[in-house]
Short mmCIF file of C-alpha atoms and ligand atoms in Angstrom, two decimals:
data_model
loop_
_atom_site.label_atom_id
_atom_site.label_comp_id
_atom_site.label_asym_id
_atom_site.label_seq_id
_atom_site.Cartn_x
_atom_site.Cartn_y
_atom_site.Cartn_z
CA MET R 1 0.00 0.00 0.00
CA SER R 2 1.45 3.30 -0.95
CA ARG R 3 0.80 6.22 1.32
CA SER R 4 2.84 8.66 -0.63
CA GLY R 5 0.95 11.68 -1.78
CA LEU R 6 -1.24 11.76 1.31
CA ILE R 7 0.67 14.40 3.21
CA GLN R 8 3.51 15.62 1.08
CA PRO R 9 6.84 15.59 2.87
CA PRO R 10 8.17 19.12 2.83
CA PRO R 11 11.45 19.91 1.09
CA SER R 12 13.93 18.50 3.49
CA ASP R 13 15.22 21.57 5.17
CA ARG R 14 12.17 23.73 5.21
CA LEU R 15 11.65 22.35 8.69
CA THR R 16 15.08 23.02 9.94
CA GLY R 17 14.61 26.74 10.53
CA THR R 18 13.88 26.49 14.21
CA MET R 19 14.33 22.78 14.62
CA THR R 20 17.60 21.31 15.69
CA PRO R 21 19.93 19.71 13.21
CA ALA R 22 18.84 16.34 14.60
CA THR R 23 15.54 16.54 12.71
CA PRO R 24 16.46 17.44 9.15
CA SER R 25 14.46 14.78 7.39
CA TRP R 26 11.46 14.57 9.64
CA HIS R 27 7.98 14.96 8.23
CA PRO R 28 4.62 13.73 9.54
CA LEU R 29 4.98 10.43 7.69
CA SER R 30 8.70 9.85 8.09
CA TRP R 31 7.85 7.12 10.62
CA GLN R 32 6.67 4.89 7.77
CA GLY R 33 9.10 2.11 7.16
CA ARG R 34 10.40 2.26 10.72
CA PRO R 35 9.79 -0.87 12.82
CA SER R 36 6.70 -0.96 14.99
CA ALA R 37 4.77 -3.63 16.81
CA ALA R 38 2.12 -4.98 14.42
CA THR R 39 -0.41 -4.60 17.21
CA ALA R 40 0.19 -0.84 17.32
CA MET R 41 -1.19 -0.24 13.84
CA PRO R 42 -2.75 -3.48 12.70
CA TYR R 43 -4.19 -2.26 9.37
CA GLU R 44 -1.60 -3.86 7.23
CA VAL R 45 -1.39 -7.21 8.95
CA VAL R 46 -2.55 -9.94 6.65
CA SER R 47 -1.60 -12.87 8.84
CA ALA R 48 -3.52 -14.03 11.87
CA GLY R 49 -6.89 -13.63 10.24
CA LEU R 50 -6.75 -9.88 9.74
CA ALA R 51 -7.60 -8.60 6.32
CA PRO R 52 -5.40 -5.72 5.20
CA ALA R 53 -7.12 -2.38 5.25
CA ASP R 54 -6.03 0.83 3.61
CA PRO R 55 -6.03 3.81 5.99
CA THR R 56 -5.32 6.31 3.20
CA PRO R 57 -8.91 7.41 2.40
CA ALA R 58 -9.71 7.94 6.10
CA MET R 59 -6.49 9.87 6.58
CA LYS R 60 -7.31 12.10 3.64
CA ARG R 61 -10.65 12.97 5.19
CA LEU R 62 -9.07 13.65 8.57
CA ALA R 63 -6.40 15.81 7.02
CA GLY R 64 -9.08 18.18 5.72
CA LEU R 65 -10.98 18.54 8.99
CA PRO R 66 -10.38 21.26 11.59
CA PRO R 67 -7.96 20.76 14.45
CA LEU R 68 -9.30 19.59 17.81
CA VAL R 69 -6.92 21.75 19.82
CA THR R 70 -4.85 24.80 18.99
CA SER R 71 -1.14 25.53 18.93
CA TRP R 72 -1.75 28.33 21.49
CA GLU R 73 -3.14 25.81 23.95
CA ILE R 74 -0.26 23.44 23.27
CA GLU R 75 2.32 26.17 23.79
CA ARG R 76 0.50 27.26 26.95
CA LEU R 77 0.66 23.70 28.30
CA LYS R 78 4.36 23.63 27.52
CA THR R 79 4.92 26.72 29.63
CA LEU R 80 2.92 25.18 32.48
CA ILE R 81 4.94 21.97 32.28
CA ALA R 82 8.13 24.03 32.23
CA ASP R 83 6.89 25.63 35.43
CA ALA R 84 6.23 22.19 36.91
CA GLN R 85 9.75 21.13 35.93
CA ALA R 86 10.97 24.10 37.92
CA GLY R 87 8.96 22.93 40.95
CA ARG R 88 6.20 25.51 40.72
CA ARG R 89 3.28 23.34 39.58
CA PHE R 90 2.07 19.77 39.87
CA LEU R 91 0.64 17.66 37.04
CA LEU R 92 -2.49 15.59 37.51
CA GLN R 93 -3.16 13.34 34.54
CA GLY R 94 -5.93 10.79 34.53
CA GLY R 95 -8.88 9.12 32.93
CA ASP R 96 -9.94 5.92 31.28
CA CYS R 97 -7.58 3.21 30.20
CA ALA R 98 -9.61 2.82 27.02
CA GLU R 99 -12.09 5.53 26.20
CA THR R 100 -14.95 4.28 24.04
CA LEU R 101 -17.04 6.10 21.49
CA ALA R 102 -20.05 5.30 23.65
CA ASP R 103 -18.42 7.35 26.42
CA CYS R 104 -19.20 10.43 24.36
CA ALA R 105 -22.35 10.99 26.40
CA PRO R 106 -23.22 13.89 28.73
CA ASP R 107 -23.20 12.04 32.05
CA ALA R 108 -19.99 10.15 31.34
CA ILE R 109 -18.16 13.30 30.28
CA THR R 110 -19.48 15.29 33.25
CA ALA R 111 -18.41 12.56 35.66
CA LYS R 112 -14.89 12.51 34.22
CA LEU R 113 -14.57 16.24 34.42
CA LYS R 114 -15.89 16.30 37.95
CA ILE R 115 -13.45 13.75 39.39
CA ILE R 116 -10.41 15.38 37.84
CA LEU R 117 -11.51 18.83 39.06
CA GLN R 118 -12.26 17.56 42.56
CA MET R 119 -8.95 15.73 42.80
CA SER R 120 -7.15 18.84 41.63
CA LEU R 121 -8.93 20.87 44.29
CA VAL R 122 -7.57 18.58 46.98
CA LEU R 123 -4.07 18.71 45.51
CA VAL R 124 -4.06 22.48 45.06
CA TYR R 125 -5.02 22.89 48.66
CA ALA R 126 -2.46 20.43 49.95
CA GLY R 127 0.40 21.40 47.67
CA LYS R 128 -0.31 25.14 47.85
CA GLN R 129 0.53 25.39 44.21
CA PRO R 130 -1.34 25.23 40.93
CA VAL R 131 -2.21 21.89 39.41
CA ILE R 132 -2.06 21.24 35.67
CA ARG R 133 -5.10 19.13 34.81
CA VAL R 134 -4.63 16.75 31.91
CA ALA R 135 -7.37 14.27 31.09
CA ARG R 136 -6.95 11.02 29.24
CA LEU R 137 -9.85 12.17 27.10
CA ALA R 138 -11.07 12.93 23.59
CA GLY R 139 -8.78 10.50 21.83
CA GLN R 140 -7.71 7.73 24.22
CA TYR R 141 -9.23 5.22 21.82
CA ALA R 142 -6.27 3.00 20.84
CA LYS R 143 -4.81 0.18 22.93
CA PRO R 144 -1.54 -1.68 22.57
CA ARG R 145 -2.23 -5.42 22.85
CA SER R 146 0.20 -8.23 23.40
CA ASN R 147 -1.41 -10.40 20.71
CA LEU R 148 -2.91 -9.76 17.32
CA THR R 149 -5.62 -12.31 17.96
CA GLU R 150 -7.80 -13.50 20.76
CA THR R 151 -9.12 -17.07 21.05
CA ARG R 152 -12.22 -17.99 22.98
CA SER R 153 -13.84 -21.37 23.57
CA ASP R 154 -17.54 -21.69 23.97
CA SER R 155 -19.34 -25.04 24.34
CA GLY R 156 -16.45 -26.91 22.78
CA ALA R 157 -16.08 -24.54 19.82
CA THR R 158 -12.93 -22.48 19.60
CA THR R 159 -12.96 -19.16 17.77
CA THR R 160 -9.99 -16.94 16.98
CA LEU R 161 -10.63 -13.32 16.03
CA PRO R 162 -8.53 -10.16 15.85
CA SER R 163 -7.92 -8.69 19.31
CA TYR R 164 -9.82 -5.60 20.35
CA PHE R 165 -7.40 -2.77 19.65
CA GLY R 166 -9.59 0.02 20.99
CA ASP R 167 -12.52 1.86 19.40
CA LEU R 168 -10.15 3.67 17.06
CA TYR R 169 -9.68 0.35 15.24
CA ASN R 170 -12.53 -2.05 15.92
CA ARG R 171 -15.27 -2.94 18.39
CA SER R 172 -14.97 -5.01 21.53
CA ASP R 173 -17.80 -7.53 20.98
CA PHE R 174 -16.44 -10.94 20.18
CA SER R 175 -17.80 -11.30 16.66
CA ALA R 176 -16.07 -11.28 13.31
CA ALA R 177 -17.96 -8.17 12.23
CA ALA R 178 -17.10 -6.24 15.39
CA ARG R 179 -13.46 -7.19 15.40
CA ARG R 180 -12.82 -6.23 11.80
CA VAL R 181 -10.17 -3.52 11.81
CA ASP R 182 -11.75 -0.60 10.00
CA PRO R 183 -9.80 2.60 9.19
CA GLU R 184 -13.06 4.55 8.84
CA ARG R 185 -13.30 4.32 12.61
CA MET R 186 -10.53 6.91 12.76
CA VAL R 187 -12.95 9.43 11.29
CA ASP R 188 -15.66 8.31 13.69
CA ALA R 189 -13.26 8.64 16.60
CA TYR R 190 -12.32 12.13 15.47
CA TRP R 191 -16.00 13.23 15.53
CA HIS R 192 -16.47 11.74 18.98
CA ALA R 193 -13.31 13.37 20.28
CA GLY R 194 -14.50 16.68 18.84
CA LEU R 195 -17.93 16.42 20.41
CA THR R 196 -16.43 15.41 23.74
CA LEU R 197 -14.14 18.40 23.67
CA ASN R 198 -16.94 20.70 22.60
CA PHE R 199 -18.98 19.69 25.63
CA VAL R 200 -16.02 20.00 27.99
CA ARG R 201 -15.18 23.45 26.66
CA SER R 202 -18.83 24.54 27.00
CA LEU R 203 -19.06 23.24 30.55
CA LEU R 204 -15.88 25.01 31.59
CA ASP R 205 -16.93 28.20 29.83
CA ALA R 206 -20.33 28.09 31.49
CA GLY R 207 -18.82 27.97 34.96
CA PHE R 208 -18.84 24.24 35.68
CA ALA R 209 -15.51 24.73 37.39
CA ASP R 210 -16.53 27.94 39.11
CA ILE R 211 -15.45 27.58 42.69
CA HIS R 212 -18.78 28.93 43.82
CA HIS R 213 -20.73 26.37 41.84
CA PRO R 214 -22.18 24.37 44.72
CA GLU R 215 -22.66 20.96 43.24
CA TYR R 216 -19.13 20.69 41.88
CA TRP R 217 -16.85 22.59 44.13
CA ASP R 218 -18.62 22.73 47.45
CA LEU R 219 -16.72 20.18 49.41
CA GLY R 220 -19.96 18.76 50.69
CA PHE R 221 -19.48 16.13 48.02
CA LEU R 222 -16.79 14.58 50.16
CA ARG R 223 -19.21 13.84 52.94
CA HIS R 224 -20.56 11.05 50.83
CA ALA R 225 -17.24 9.63 49.83
CA ALA R 226 -15.99 6.55 51.60
CA LEU R 227 -12.89 7.71 53.39
CA ARG R 228 -10.67 6.20 56.02
CA PRO R 229 -11.11 7.94 59.40
CA GLU R 230 -7.76 9.69 59.17
CA VAL R 231 -8.53 10.80 55.62
CA ARG R 232 -11.90 12.01 56.79
CA GLY R 233 -10.06 14.09 59.39
CA ALA R 234 -8.04 15.64 56.60
CA TYR R 235 -11.29 16.32 54.78
CA GLU R 236 -12.77 18.07 57.80
CA LYS R 237 -9.75 20.35 57.91
CA LEU R 238 -9.94 20.89 54.22
CA THR R 239 -13.60 21.88 54.26
CA ALA R 240 -12.95 24.23 57.13
CA ARG R 241 -10.10 25.99 55.43
CA VAL R 242 -10.51 25.62 51.74
CA HIS R 243 -12.03 28.98 51.13
CA ASP R 244 -9.31 30.62 53.15
CA GLY R 245 -7.67 33.44 51.42
CA LEU R 246 -6.65 34.41 47.99
CA ALA R 247 -3.54 32.29 47.87
CA PHE R 248 -5.77 29.33 47.33
CA MET R 249 -7.90 31.09 44.77
CA ASN R 250 -4.82 32.21 42.92
CA ALA R 251 -3.48 28.71 42.87
CA MET R 252 -6.73 27.43 41.40
CA GLU R 253 -6.39 29.99 38.70
CA GLY R 254 -2.82 29.03 38.09
CA THR R 255 -1.65 32.53 38.98
CA ALA R 256 0.08 31.89 42.27
CA GLY R 257 1.77 34.98 43.53
CA ALA R 258 -0.13 37.31 41.23
CA GLU R 259 -3.10 39.53 41.91
CA PRO R 260 -6.29 37.54 41.61
CA PRO R 261 -7.99 38.00 38.26
CA THR R 262 -11.23 39.90 38.50
CA ASN R 263 -14.28 40.03 36.34
CA GLY R 264 -15.91 43.30 35.31
CA ALA R 265 -17.65 43.65 38.67
CA GLY R 266 -14.40 43.35 40.53
CA GLN R 267 -15.22 39.85 41.72
CA VAL R 268 -12.57 37.18 41.78
CA SER R 269 -13.06 35.26 38.59
CA THR R 270 -12.84 31.51 38.82
CA HIS R 271 -13.76 30.74 35.26
CA GLY R 272 -10.17 30.34 34.24
CA VAL R 273 -9.80 26.69 35.20
CA GLU R 274 -7.91 24.99 32.44
CA LEU R 275 -8.08 21.40 31.31
CA PHE R 276 -5.87 19.78 28.72
CA THR R 277 -6.29 16.53 26.83
CA SER R 278 -3.95 13.63 26.29
CA HIS R 279 -3.86 10.16 24.80
CA GLU R 280 -1.37 7.51 23.82
CA GLY R 281 -0.22 8.34 20.30
CA LEU R 282 -0.38 4.74 19.19
CA ASN R 283 -2.08 4.88 15.81
CA LEU R 284 0.34 6.96 13.81
CA TYR R 285 -2.00 7.11 10.82
CA TYR R 286 -4.49 9.01 12.98
CA GLU R 287 -1.82 11.12 14.66
CA SER R 288 -0.08 12.15 11.46
CA ALA R 289 -3.37 13.02 9.74
CA LEU R 290 -3.95 15.54 12.56
CA THR R 291 -0.41 16.89 12.46
CA ARG R 292 -0.27 20.29 10.87
CA THR R 293 1.70 23.45 10.45
CA VAL R 294 0.05 26.65 11.61
CA PRO R 295 0.41 30.25 10.47
CA ARG R 296 3.11 32.29 12.18
CA ARG R 297 4.68 29.35 13.96
CA THR R 298 7.39 27.01 12.84
CA GLY R 299 7.29 23.26 12.97
CA HIS R 300 4.45 20.77 13.14
CA TYR R 301 1.85 20.40 15.86
CA ASN R 302 -0.27 17.37 16.64
CA LEU R 303 -3.56 19.22 16.78
CA GLY R 304 -5.52 16.14 17.88
CA THR R 305 -4.50 16.48 21.52
CA HIS R 306 -2.37 18.64 23.78
CA LEU R 307 -0.13 16.03 25.36
CA PRO R 308 0.32 12.80 23.41
CA TRP R 309 2.48 10.11 24.95
CA ILE R 310 4.50 7.13 23.76
CA GLY R 311 3.56 3.86 25.42
CA GLU R 312 5.93 1.44 27.10
CA ARG R 313 5.59 -1.02 24.21
CA THR R 314 6.37 1.42 21.41
CA ARG R 315 9.24 3.56 22.68
CA GLN R 316 12.02 1.77 20.74
CA LEU R 317 14.65 4.33 19.80
CA ASP R 318 14.69 3.32 16.15
CA GLY R 319 10.94 2.68 16.07
CA ALA R 320 8.13 4.38 14.21
CA HIS R 321 6.70 6.08 17.30
CA VAL R 322 9.88 7.76 18.47
CA GLU R 323 10.44 8.90 14.88
CA TYR R 324 7.00 10.49 14.71
CA PHE R 325 7.17 12.05 18.17
CA ARG R 326 10.59 13.60 17.69
CA GLY R 327 9.21 16.00 15.12
CA ILE R 328 6.14 17.47 16.77
CA ARG R 329 6.12 20.66 18.79
CA ASN R 330 3.74 19.34 21.48
CA PRO R 331 5.00 18.43 24.90
CA VAL R 332 5.34 14.64 24.89
CA GLY R 333 5.12 11.95 27.52
CA VAL R 334 7.10 8.71 27.50
CA LYS R 335 6.17 5.72 29.61
CA ILE R 336 9.10 4.26 31.48
CA GLY R 337 8.76 0.61 32.51
CA PRO R 338 10.90 -1.35 34.98
CA SER R 339 13.38 -2.66 32.41
CA THR R 340 14.30 0.84 31.24
CA THR R 341 17.85 1.98 31.91
CA ALA R 342 18.98 5.53 32.55
CA GLU R 343 21.00 5.26 29.34
CA THR R 344 17.82 4.55 27.37
CA VAL R 345 16.06 7.49 29.00
CA LEU R 346 18.96 9.75 28.06
CA LYS R 347 18.86 8.56 24.46
CA LEU R 348 15.10 9.05 24.33
CA ALA R 349 15.53 12.54 25.75
CA SER R 350 18.20 13.50 23.26
CA THR R 351 16.05 12.21 20.38
CA LEU R 352 12.76 13.68 21.54
CA ASN R 353 14.09 16.91 22.96
CA PRO R 354 17.53 17.50 21.47
CA GLY R 355 17.45 21.21 22.20
CA GLY R 356 16.58 20.70 25.87
CA GLU R 357 13.43 22.78 25.50
CA PRO R 358 11.72 23.42 28.85
CA GLY R 359 8.23 21.96 29.19
CA LYS R 360 8.76 19.46 26.41
CA LEU R 361 9.45 16.12 28.05
CA VAL R 362 7.38 14.25 30.62
CA LEU R 363 8.77 10.95 31.93
CA ILE R 364 5.94 8.76 33.16
CA ALA R 365 7.46 6.02 35.31
CA ARG R 366 5.23 2.95 35.65
CA LEU R 367 7.51 0.62 37.49
CA GLY R 368 5.30 -1.40 39.80
CA ARG R 369 5.33 -1.45 43.55
CA ALA R 370 7.62 -4.48 43.50
CA ASN R 371 10.22 -2.71 41.35
CA VAL R 372 10.09 0.94 42.26
CA GLU R 373 12.63 0.79 45.10
CA ARG R 374 15.08 -1.17 42.99
CA VAL R 375 14.72 0.78 39.73
CA LEU R 376 13.76 4.39 40.40
CA PRO R 377 16.82 5.54 42.38
CA GLY R 378 19.15 4.46 39.56
CA LEU R 379 16.99 6.16 36.94
CA ILE R 380 16.88 9.42 38.85
CA GLU R 381 20.60 9.32 39.52
CA GLY R 382 21.55 8.24 36.00
CA VAL R 383 19.34 10.81 34.28
CA GLY R 384 20.16 13.68 36.64
CA ASN R 385 20.37 16.94 34.70
CA ARG R 386 21.79 15.22 31.66
CA ALA R 387 18.43 14.91 29.88
CA GLY R 388 17.68 18.62 30.03
CA PRO R 389 14.56 19.61 31.93
CA VAL R 390 12.20 16.68 32.47
CA LEU R 391 9.06 16.27 34.53
CA TRP R 392 9.03 13.06 36.53
CA VAL R 393 5.53 11.67 36.82
CA CYS R 394 4.44 8.51 38.62
CA ASP R 395 1.92 6.20 36.92
CA PRO R 396 1.31 3.74 39.76
CA MET R 397 -1.27 1.82 37.70
CA HIS R 398 0.48 0.02 34.86
CA GLY R 399 3.14 -1.81 36.83
CA ASN R 400 0.58 -3.13 39.28
CA THR R 401 -1.90 -5.05 37.15
CA ILE R 402 -2.71 -8.52 38.44
CA SER R 403 -5.14 -11.27 37.46
CA THR R 404 -7.50 -12.91 39.91
CA ALA R 405 -7.79 -16.70 40.02
CA SER R 406 -10.80 -16.38 37.75
CA GLY R 407 -8.81 -14.33 35.26
CA ILE R 408 -10.16 -10.85 35.97
CA LYS R 409 -7.60 -8.04 35.56
CA THR R 410 -7.44 -5.89 38.65
CA ARG R 411 -5.15 -3.69 40.71
CA SER R 412 -4.87 -3.35 44.43
CA PHE R 413 -5.38 0.11 45.88
CA ASP R 414 -2.54 -0.62 48.31
CA ASP R 415 -0.11 -1.45 45.52
CA VAL R 416 -1.04 1.71 43.64
CA LEU R 417 -0.67 3.83 46.75
CA GLY R 418 2.48 1.92 47.75
CA GLU R 419 4.21 2.75 44.46
CA LEU R 420 3.10 6.36 44.66
CA MET R 421 4.38 6.80 48.22
CA ALA R 422 7.66 5.08 47.43
CA SER R 423 8.16 7.28 44.36
CA TRP R 424 7.50 10.41 46.36
CA ARG R 425 9.98 9.37 49.02
CA ILE R 426 12.66 8.20 46.57
CA HIS R 427 12.56 11.48 44.67
CA ARG R 428 12.86 13.44 47.87
CA ALA R 429 15.75 11.33 49.11
CA ALA R 430 17.53 11.85 45.79
CA GLY R 431 17.06 15.62 45.89
CA SER R 432 14.69 15.28 42.94
CA ARG R 433 10.98 16.03 42.77
CA LEU R 434 7.98 13.99 41.77
CA GLY R 435 6.21 16.51 39.60
CA GLY R 436 3.02 14.72 38.77
CA VAL R 437 0.82 11.65 38.84
CA HIS R 438 -0.95 9.63 36.16
CA PHE R 439 -3.98 7.55 37.11
CA GLU R 440 -6.48 5.34 35.37
CA MET R 441 -9.67 6.46 37.04
CA THR R 442 -13.30 7.24 36.45
CA GLY R 443 -15.91 9.38 38.14
CA GLU R 444 -18.26 6.43 38.25
CA ASP R 445 -18.94 3.76 40.81
CA VAL R 446 -17.21 0.92 39.02
CA THR R 447 -15.71 -2.16 40.67
CA GLU R 448 -12.42 -2.73 38.90
CA CYS R 449 -9.66 -2.17 41.47
CA ILE R 450 -9.71 -3.88 44.85
CA GLY R 451 -9.14 -2.21 48.22
CA GLY R 452 -9.57 1.34 49.38
CA ALA R 453 -11.78 2.55 52.18
CA THR R 454 -14.89 0.96 50.72
CA GLY R 455 -13.11 -2.37 51.01
CA LEU R 456 -13.83 -3.65 47.51
CA SER R 457 -12.82 -7.27 47.32
CA GLU R 458 -12.30 -9.77 44.54
CA SER R 459 -15.85 -10.98 44.84
CA ASP R 460 -17.14 -7.44 44.16
CA LEU R 461 -15.34 -7.09 40.86
CA SER R 462 -18.06 -8.59 38.70
CA ARG R 463 -20.68 -6.18 40.10
CA ASN R 464 -19.78 -3.27 37.83
CA TYR R 465 -16.65 -4.00 35.85
CA ALA R 466 -17.03 -1.64 32.92
CA SER R 467 -13.49 -1.09 31.61
CA LEU R 468 -12.74 -2.67 28.25
CA CYS R 469 -9.08 -2.72 29.10
CA ASP R 470 -7.28 -1.98 32.39
CA PRO R 471 -9.03 -1.58 35.76
CA ARG R 472 -9.62 2.01 36.92
CA LEU R 473 -9.90 3.59 40.33
CA ASN R 474 -13.54 4.40 40.94
CA TYR R 475 -14.81 7.73 42.27
CA ASP R 476 -14.20 6.95 45.95
CA GLN R 477 -10.86 5.29 45.30
CA ALA R 478 -9.68 8.19 43.14
CA LEU R 479 -10.63 10.75 45.77
CA GLU R 480 -9.04 8.70 48.50
CA MET R 481 -5.88 8.54 46.40
CA ALA R 482 -5.94 12.32 46.04
CA PHE R 483 -6.18 12.68 49.81
CA ALA R 484 -3.33 10.24 50.36
CA LEU R 485 -1.23 12.25 47.94
CA ALA R 486 -2.32 15.42 49.70
CA GLU R 487 -0.97 14.00 52.95
CA LEU R 488 2.37 13.30 51.27
CA MET R 489 2.46 16.84 49.94
CA GLN R 490 1.66 18.33 53.29
CA ALA R 491 4.26 16.21 55.04
CA GLY R 492 6.75 17.71 52.59
C1 LIG C 1 -1.86 2.93 29.23
O1 LIG C 1 -1.48 4.02 29.67
O2 LIG C 1 -3.06 2.61 29.15
C2 LIG C 1 -0.82 1.93 28.84
C3 LIG C 1 -1.08 0.92 28.04
O3 LIG C 1 0.33 2.19 29.45
P1 LIG C 1 1.78 1.55 29.27
O4 LIG C 1 2.22 1.91 27.88
O5 LIG C 1 2.56 2.22 30.33
O6 LIG C 1 1.67 0.07 29.49
CO1 LIG C 2 -4.09 1.16 30.77
#
């Protein structure tokens, strides 16, 4: 299948004006021909029962549609991340493991927005500094799988079908029709991402995040949350003091240290709460179709999301994903698993951020509670200042996935919290700083992770297990996690 002609590579050094010499031949499709796991972009796989599919027509349609986010927002996020790298902000990133197109519904979107805003409120209060809110939202539709196919046996009959690769590729039902990998779904996903974002933007504009909006910000909501007694104590203090003073208000606005912004009537305005989007940039056909140049700026922006990240399975230095990511102007995240060496991180940093641009690189360590003590100190020490400015973020979810005896994927609240606490402590001991957290979570009352104050056990998991991929913290568990982190922040 030829993709040439879809997005014309620019003359080789038109891009080099403000880019470093390390990127002379980059263009949005220069990743093609680089090695990548077949499960990352399974369109072309003819083996294992998958029919080849041509993504070109869908990409052409996407390439003509408007951006989902703007370069101003992306540059703004970069300055906020640069601030976080300098210790002045904290990053809260979270959302579904696998967002579905069906999640593009008012209640689901509102619930996601609400939990991330409420968690950020707790963290702003505890950390006494602004929180950058980044949702896994409006594009988290592609999943890396370990196998191209999935086999199921039912009443003696065995069926093998393509794996579910996320709604960006196919559907999760176990039928041949649903599992067909269909490039047109990229266009569908784009519309759903756009509508999701439109609703989020409208809610925020309309004052959903207004600190005076009782149902979202009044801390009365916490009264109903299941919290350990000591966490409840922290909550009591929080409710008593949260409206104290402008320092807090300024931090919510992200203007710590400045005069509080006012509206025309001289009131403190709280409409400025910002939210950014992120997703794993797994399907490079989708990502490159949304990668554009913009007037009066140099270089290319992925205008499908603010903060795309490279997953643990696709961060090979010579691979397609690193090639694509090295050329975009967005801030980028890289997942760092337990087998990663400091040397690899340094090479990734020099490829992805050769100029050492502040705000550009976010290292998302997902080491696992069992590995964090052994691996993280060496990474911190080995990377030091040699990678340029980086933001160290802890994803305490992906190294802690376990299977129950009956084969249900889950995570223990204690393992998640254990990795988070250890990371916090290890950074402090090393004179470094944990600058953010990355959770898989939902604002709904699902039963996917065990533990937490509500005492969810293995036998509860089947009650409301809704994730199509990894288990998420539910509303209570996510809030409890925010309070636990708040305690760490307050302890210093
Ligand atoms: C994810 O974030 O959902 C994911 C698959 O992460 P990782 O690449 O770290 O395994
Ligand atoms: Co996941």
